[in-house]
XYZ file of C-alpha atoms in Angstrom:
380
model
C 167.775 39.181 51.892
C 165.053 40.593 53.841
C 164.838 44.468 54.336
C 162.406 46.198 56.797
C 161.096 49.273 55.858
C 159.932 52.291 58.180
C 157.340 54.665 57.770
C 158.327 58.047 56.600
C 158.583 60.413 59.326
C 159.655 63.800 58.099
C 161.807 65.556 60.066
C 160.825 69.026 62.208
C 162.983 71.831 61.597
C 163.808 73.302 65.510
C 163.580 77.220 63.978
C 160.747 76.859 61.815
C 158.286 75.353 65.230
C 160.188 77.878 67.524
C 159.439 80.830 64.939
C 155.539 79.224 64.589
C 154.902 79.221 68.276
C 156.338 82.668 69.069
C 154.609 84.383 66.077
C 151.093 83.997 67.820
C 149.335 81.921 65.287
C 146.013 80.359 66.578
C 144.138 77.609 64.441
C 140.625 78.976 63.346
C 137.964 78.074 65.707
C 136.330 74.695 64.693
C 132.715 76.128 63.461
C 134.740 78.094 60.731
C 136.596 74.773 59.646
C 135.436 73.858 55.712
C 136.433 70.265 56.292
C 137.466 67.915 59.233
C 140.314 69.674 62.016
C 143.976 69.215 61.487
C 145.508 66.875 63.290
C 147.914 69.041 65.979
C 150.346 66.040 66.576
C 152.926 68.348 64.880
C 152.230 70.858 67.697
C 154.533 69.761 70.886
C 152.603 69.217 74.038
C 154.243 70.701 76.946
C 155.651 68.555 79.073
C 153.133 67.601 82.286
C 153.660 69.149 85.547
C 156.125 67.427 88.292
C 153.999 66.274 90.758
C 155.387 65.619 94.791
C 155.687 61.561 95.636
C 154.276 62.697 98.839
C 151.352 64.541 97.378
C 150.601 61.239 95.518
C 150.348 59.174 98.431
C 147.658 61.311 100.278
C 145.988 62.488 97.311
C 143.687 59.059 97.547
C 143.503 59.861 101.281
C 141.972 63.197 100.719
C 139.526 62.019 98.005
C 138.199 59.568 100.944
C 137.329 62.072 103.055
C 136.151 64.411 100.421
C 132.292 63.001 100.430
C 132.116 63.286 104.052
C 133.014 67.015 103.975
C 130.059 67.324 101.315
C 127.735 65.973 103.870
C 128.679 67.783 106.963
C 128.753 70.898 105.246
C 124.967 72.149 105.421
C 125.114 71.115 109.114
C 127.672 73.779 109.485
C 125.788 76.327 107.682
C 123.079 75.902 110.423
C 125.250 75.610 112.706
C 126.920 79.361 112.309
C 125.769 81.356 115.063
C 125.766 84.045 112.040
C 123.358 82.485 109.896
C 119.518 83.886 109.474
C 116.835 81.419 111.150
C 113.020 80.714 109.856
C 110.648 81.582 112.632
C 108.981 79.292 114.248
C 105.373 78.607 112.570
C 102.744 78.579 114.719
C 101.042 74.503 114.740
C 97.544 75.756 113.099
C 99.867 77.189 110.243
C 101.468 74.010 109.164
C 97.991 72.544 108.899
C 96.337 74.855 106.807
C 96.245 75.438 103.487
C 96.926 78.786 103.029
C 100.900 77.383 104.339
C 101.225 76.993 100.701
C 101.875 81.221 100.219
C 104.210 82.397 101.353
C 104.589 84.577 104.894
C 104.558 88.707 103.755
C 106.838 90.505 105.599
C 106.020 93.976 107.580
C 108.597 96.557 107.230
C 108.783 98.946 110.308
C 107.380 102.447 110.232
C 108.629 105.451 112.006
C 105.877 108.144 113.194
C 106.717 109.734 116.801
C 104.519 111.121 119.630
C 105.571 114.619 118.869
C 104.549 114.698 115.061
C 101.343 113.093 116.207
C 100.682 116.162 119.042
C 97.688 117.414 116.867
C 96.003 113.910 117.024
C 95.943 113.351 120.891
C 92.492 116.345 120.873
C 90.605 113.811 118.832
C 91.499 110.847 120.683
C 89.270 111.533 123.325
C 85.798 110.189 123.323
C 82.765 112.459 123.064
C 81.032 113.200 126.698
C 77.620 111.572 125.574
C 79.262 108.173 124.267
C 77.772 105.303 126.225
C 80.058 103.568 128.167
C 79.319 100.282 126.496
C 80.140 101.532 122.923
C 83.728 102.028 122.022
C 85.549 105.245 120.889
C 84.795 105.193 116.488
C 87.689 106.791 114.871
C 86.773 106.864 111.261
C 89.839 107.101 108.762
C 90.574 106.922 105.025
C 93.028 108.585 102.112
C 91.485 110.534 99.392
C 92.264 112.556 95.765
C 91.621 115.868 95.932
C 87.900 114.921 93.801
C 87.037 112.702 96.863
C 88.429 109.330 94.580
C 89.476 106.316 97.185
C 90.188 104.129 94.366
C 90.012 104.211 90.349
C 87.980 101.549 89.790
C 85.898 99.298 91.928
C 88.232 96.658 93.152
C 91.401 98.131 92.221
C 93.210 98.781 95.049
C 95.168 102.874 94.817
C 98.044 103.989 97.218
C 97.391 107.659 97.474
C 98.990 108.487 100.792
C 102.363 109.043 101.042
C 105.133 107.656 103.302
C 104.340 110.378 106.689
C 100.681 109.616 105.820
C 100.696 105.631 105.831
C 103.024 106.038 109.350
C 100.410 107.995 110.880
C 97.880 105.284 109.687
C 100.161 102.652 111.631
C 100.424 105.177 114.613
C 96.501 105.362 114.714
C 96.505 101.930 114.328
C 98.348 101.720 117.641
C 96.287 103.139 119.962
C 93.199 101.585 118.805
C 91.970 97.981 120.208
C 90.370 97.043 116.809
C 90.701 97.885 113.140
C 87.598 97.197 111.376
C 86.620 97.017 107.340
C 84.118 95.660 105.087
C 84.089 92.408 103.339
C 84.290 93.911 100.070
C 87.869 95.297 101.083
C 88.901 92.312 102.577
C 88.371 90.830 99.340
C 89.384 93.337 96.950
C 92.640 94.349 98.304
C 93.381 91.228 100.912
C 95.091 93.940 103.701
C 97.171 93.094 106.752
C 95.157 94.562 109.106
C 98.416 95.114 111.603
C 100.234 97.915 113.039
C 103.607 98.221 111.264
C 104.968 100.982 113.899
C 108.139 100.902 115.388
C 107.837 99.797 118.821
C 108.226 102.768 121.451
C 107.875 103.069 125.186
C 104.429 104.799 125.313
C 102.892 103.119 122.812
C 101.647 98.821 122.782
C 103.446 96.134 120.928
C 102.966 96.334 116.911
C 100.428 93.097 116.808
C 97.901 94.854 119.471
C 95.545 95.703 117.522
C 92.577 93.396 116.212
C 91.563 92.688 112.791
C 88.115 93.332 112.254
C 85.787 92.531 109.224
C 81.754 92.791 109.173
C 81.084 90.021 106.675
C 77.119 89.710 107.661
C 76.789 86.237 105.484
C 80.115 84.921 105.145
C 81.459 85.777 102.116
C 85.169 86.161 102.819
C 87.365 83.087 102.951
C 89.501 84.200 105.367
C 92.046 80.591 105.517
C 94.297 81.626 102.910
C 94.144 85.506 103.495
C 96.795 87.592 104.433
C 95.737 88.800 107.722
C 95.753 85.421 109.391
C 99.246 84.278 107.989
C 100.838 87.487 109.263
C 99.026 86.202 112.426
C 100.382 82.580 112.165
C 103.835 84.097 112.038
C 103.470 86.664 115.208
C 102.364 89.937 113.154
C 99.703 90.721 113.893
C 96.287 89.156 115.473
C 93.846 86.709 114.139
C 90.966 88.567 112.924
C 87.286 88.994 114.299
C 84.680 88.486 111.672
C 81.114 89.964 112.243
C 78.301 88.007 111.271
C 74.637 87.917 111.263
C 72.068 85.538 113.626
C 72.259 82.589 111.735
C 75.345 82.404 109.771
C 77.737 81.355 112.276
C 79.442 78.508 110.817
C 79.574 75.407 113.585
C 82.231 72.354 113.587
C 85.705 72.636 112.006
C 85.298 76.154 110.570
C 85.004 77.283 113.532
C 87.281 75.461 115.345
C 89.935 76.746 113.314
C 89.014 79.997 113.481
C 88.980 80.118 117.052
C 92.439 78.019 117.535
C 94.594 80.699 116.269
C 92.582 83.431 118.088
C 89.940 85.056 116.034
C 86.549 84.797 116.694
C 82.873 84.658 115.217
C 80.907 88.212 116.689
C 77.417 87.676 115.961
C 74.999 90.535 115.904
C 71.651 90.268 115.391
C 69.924 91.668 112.352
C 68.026 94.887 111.793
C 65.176 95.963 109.151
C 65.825 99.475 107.761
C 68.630 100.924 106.076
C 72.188 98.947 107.677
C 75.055 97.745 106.432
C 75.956 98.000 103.355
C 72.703 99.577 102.383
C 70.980 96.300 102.595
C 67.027 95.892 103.622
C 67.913 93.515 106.447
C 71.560 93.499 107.332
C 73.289 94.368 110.197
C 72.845 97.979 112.453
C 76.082 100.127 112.799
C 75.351 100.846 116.293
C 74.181 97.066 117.287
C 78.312 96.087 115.985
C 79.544 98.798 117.881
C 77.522 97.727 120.893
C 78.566 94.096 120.490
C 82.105 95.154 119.926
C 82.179 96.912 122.975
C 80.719 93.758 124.952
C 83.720 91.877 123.503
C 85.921 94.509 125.451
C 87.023 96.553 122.900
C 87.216 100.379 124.135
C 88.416 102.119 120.958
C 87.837 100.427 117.290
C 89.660 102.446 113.813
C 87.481 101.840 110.751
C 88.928 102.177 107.318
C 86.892 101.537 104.444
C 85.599 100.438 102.360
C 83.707 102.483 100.099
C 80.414 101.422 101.149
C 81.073 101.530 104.584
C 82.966 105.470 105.086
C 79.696 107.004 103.012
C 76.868 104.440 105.414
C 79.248 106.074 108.776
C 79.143 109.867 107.469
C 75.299 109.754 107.038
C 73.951 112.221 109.158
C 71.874 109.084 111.487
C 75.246 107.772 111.750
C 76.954 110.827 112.918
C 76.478 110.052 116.602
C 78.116 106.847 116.501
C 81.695 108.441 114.375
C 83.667 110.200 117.340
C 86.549 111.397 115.613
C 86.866 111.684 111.392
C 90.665 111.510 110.235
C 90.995 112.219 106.029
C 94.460 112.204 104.610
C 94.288 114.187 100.813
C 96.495 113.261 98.040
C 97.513 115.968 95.934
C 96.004 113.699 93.197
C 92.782 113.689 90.958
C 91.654 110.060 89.956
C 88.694 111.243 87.759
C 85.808 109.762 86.472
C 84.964 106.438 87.489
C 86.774 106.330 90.704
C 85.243 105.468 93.787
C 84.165 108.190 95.499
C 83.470 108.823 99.434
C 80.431 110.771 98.834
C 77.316 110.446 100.994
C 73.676 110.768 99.789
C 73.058 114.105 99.381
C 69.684 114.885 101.476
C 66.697 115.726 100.865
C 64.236 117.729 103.132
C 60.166 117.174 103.564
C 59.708 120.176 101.328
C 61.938 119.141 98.316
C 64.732 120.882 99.241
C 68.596 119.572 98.658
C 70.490 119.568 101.801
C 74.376 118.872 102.093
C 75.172 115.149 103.177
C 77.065 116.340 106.493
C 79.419 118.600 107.855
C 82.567 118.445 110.410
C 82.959 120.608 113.732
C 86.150 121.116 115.368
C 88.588 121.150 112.246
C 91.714 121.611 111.617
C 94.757 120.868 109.105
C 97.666 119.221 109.198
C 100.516 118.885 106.445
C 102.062 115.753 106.446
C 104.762 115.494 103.600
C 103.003 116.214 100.110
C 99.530 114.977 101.659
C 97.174 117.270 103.859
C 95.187 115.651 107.132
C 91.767 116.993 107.820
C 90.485 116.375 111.555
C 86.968 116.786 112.517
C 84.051 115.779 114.257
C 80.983 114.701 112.591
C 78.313 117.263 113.118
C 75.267 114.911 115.042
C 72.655 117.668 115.014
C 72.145 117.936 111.646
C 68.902 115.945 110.631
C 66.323 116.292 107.441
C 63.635 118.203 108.222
């Protein structure tokens, strides 16, 4: 007789699962296991959900279409009417290299005409200013030891918010902004106006960028001033050269497609920019500046340039002298805006210069000096 035999299967007592399931018991986690997991076959698996016949017969239909609402989904997003759009890059931009960096953004400053009412006095060119040199408004923030930076090439915000908007609202009623070329590569500025627009005042990318480099030693493709230019602003810049250093061909070309310009000026034995022995005359750029149409021109550093300007031979070409003071000492070692002290025939020590028609200002926790440089004083 043959007898088949069945695997034990022992029985589950109903009470002792119910009372195991309600009592809250969880298995340890599996990292905490000394040897391979339990097999949970004992544990009953709830039954699965009921599903709709209908929702089975267009669930395929819905996974069909499901790719197709993948694709057409970024088209919607630039579609919305809500959605934020790129500007449009100017062509010279997509060519260049400096496309590669990213676009800076200019946040809007705030600086109306009736906090400025102590400025309009100084806006006003002297009566002996030729006609064919533009107003010289000469402008910089200092510590309270005469520091415009810590250290040489280190650039130092020492103005406060009030102060930098009446920078911007200078800015804006000035044709050009001019610095040096050790600025433009030290701190790699902007060179725009980042006023709120207002009735009596231009649009915020008026003014022009301006930067005596007398042998081309700024590589201006990749700095900031001419992407904020490539992306509407602010203005391609104006670079300042000496006779014979105007680059020719592409260089040029490029320069000149998105609106700056080479200014040549010829060159000048004798003490010029920079301090050089043969560099470039303050009054021969201000002369070709004005030639170039410019009727008002902002300068703002560097170093080198606000001490050559506030020499007393140079006091006849500054119209107007604008210092903001930080209540701030930077030390020793800063960078100071200090002129040569001078010296008479007889040995005596004379001061560097001196400022007529002054007056004070508070702007916030900063204090604005206006003045006129005094153009009679001379060594003798």
């Amino acid at each position: 007789m043959f007898v088949q035999l069945k695997p034990y299967r022992p029985q589950r007592d109903p009470d002792a699962t119910h009372a195991l399931k309600t009592s809250g018991f969880r298995p340890p986690a599996p990292s905490s296991w000394p040897f391979s997991p339990p097999n949970p076959s004992w544990i009953p698996s709830p039954p699965p959900p009921a599903v709709n016949p209908f929702q089975q017969q267009i669930q395929p239909f819905q996974q069909q279409f499901h790719p197709f609402q993948q694709q057409v989904h970024p088209f919607q997003q630039q579609a919305h009417p809500f959605e934020p759009r790129q500007p449009t890059l100017h062509p010279f931009e997509q060519k260049a290299a400096f496309m590669d960096l990213p676009a800076p953004h200019s946040a809007e400053l705030h600086f109306s005409a009736a906090d400025a009412h102590f400025l309009t006095p100084y806006m006003q060119s002297r009566a002996q200013r030729p006609p064919t040199r533009p107003h010289i408004t000469l402008t910089y923030a200092t510590s309270l030891d005469a520091g415009l930076a810590l250290a040489p090439g280190r650039p130092t915000a020492l103005s406060g918010p009030q102060a930098q908007a009446m920078t911007h609202f200078l800015r804006a009623r000035h044709d050009g902004l001019l610095i040096g070329v050790g600025t433009a590569l030290a701190d790699d500025p902007g060179l725009n106006c980042r006023l709120a627009c207002e009735p009596h005042l231009r649009r915020h990318n008026s003014v022009r960028p301006i930067v005596v480099d007398p042998n081309l030693r700024w590589a201006w493709e990749r700095a900031k001033v001419v992407r904020l230019a490539a992306v509407g602003e602010g203005l391609a810049p104006w670079i300042v050269v000496g006779e014979g250093k105007v680059p020719g061909g592409e260089a040029r070309a490029r320069l000149e497609e998105i609106g700056g310009r080479y200014v040549v000026v010829e060159r000048r034995r004798g003490r010029a920019f920079g301090g050089s022995q043969e560099g470039l005359a303050w009054e021969n750029i201000f002369l070709a500046l004005g030639r170039e149409g410019l009727g008002s021109v902002m300068v703002e550093g560097g170093a080198k340039v606000i001490n050559a300007l506030l020499r007393p031979e140079c006091a006849s070409l500054v119209d107007t002298v604008i210092i903001t003071i930080a209540p701030v000492w930077l030390g020793d070692g800063a960078v100071k805006a200090s002129p040569e002290q001078q010296v008479a025939r007889d040995g005596r020590h004379m001061s560097a210069g001196m400022l007529l028609e002054v007056s004070w200002h508070s702007l916030g926790q900063d204090a604005v000096l206006c003045g006129r440089l005094d153009s009679s004083l001379s060594v003798g």
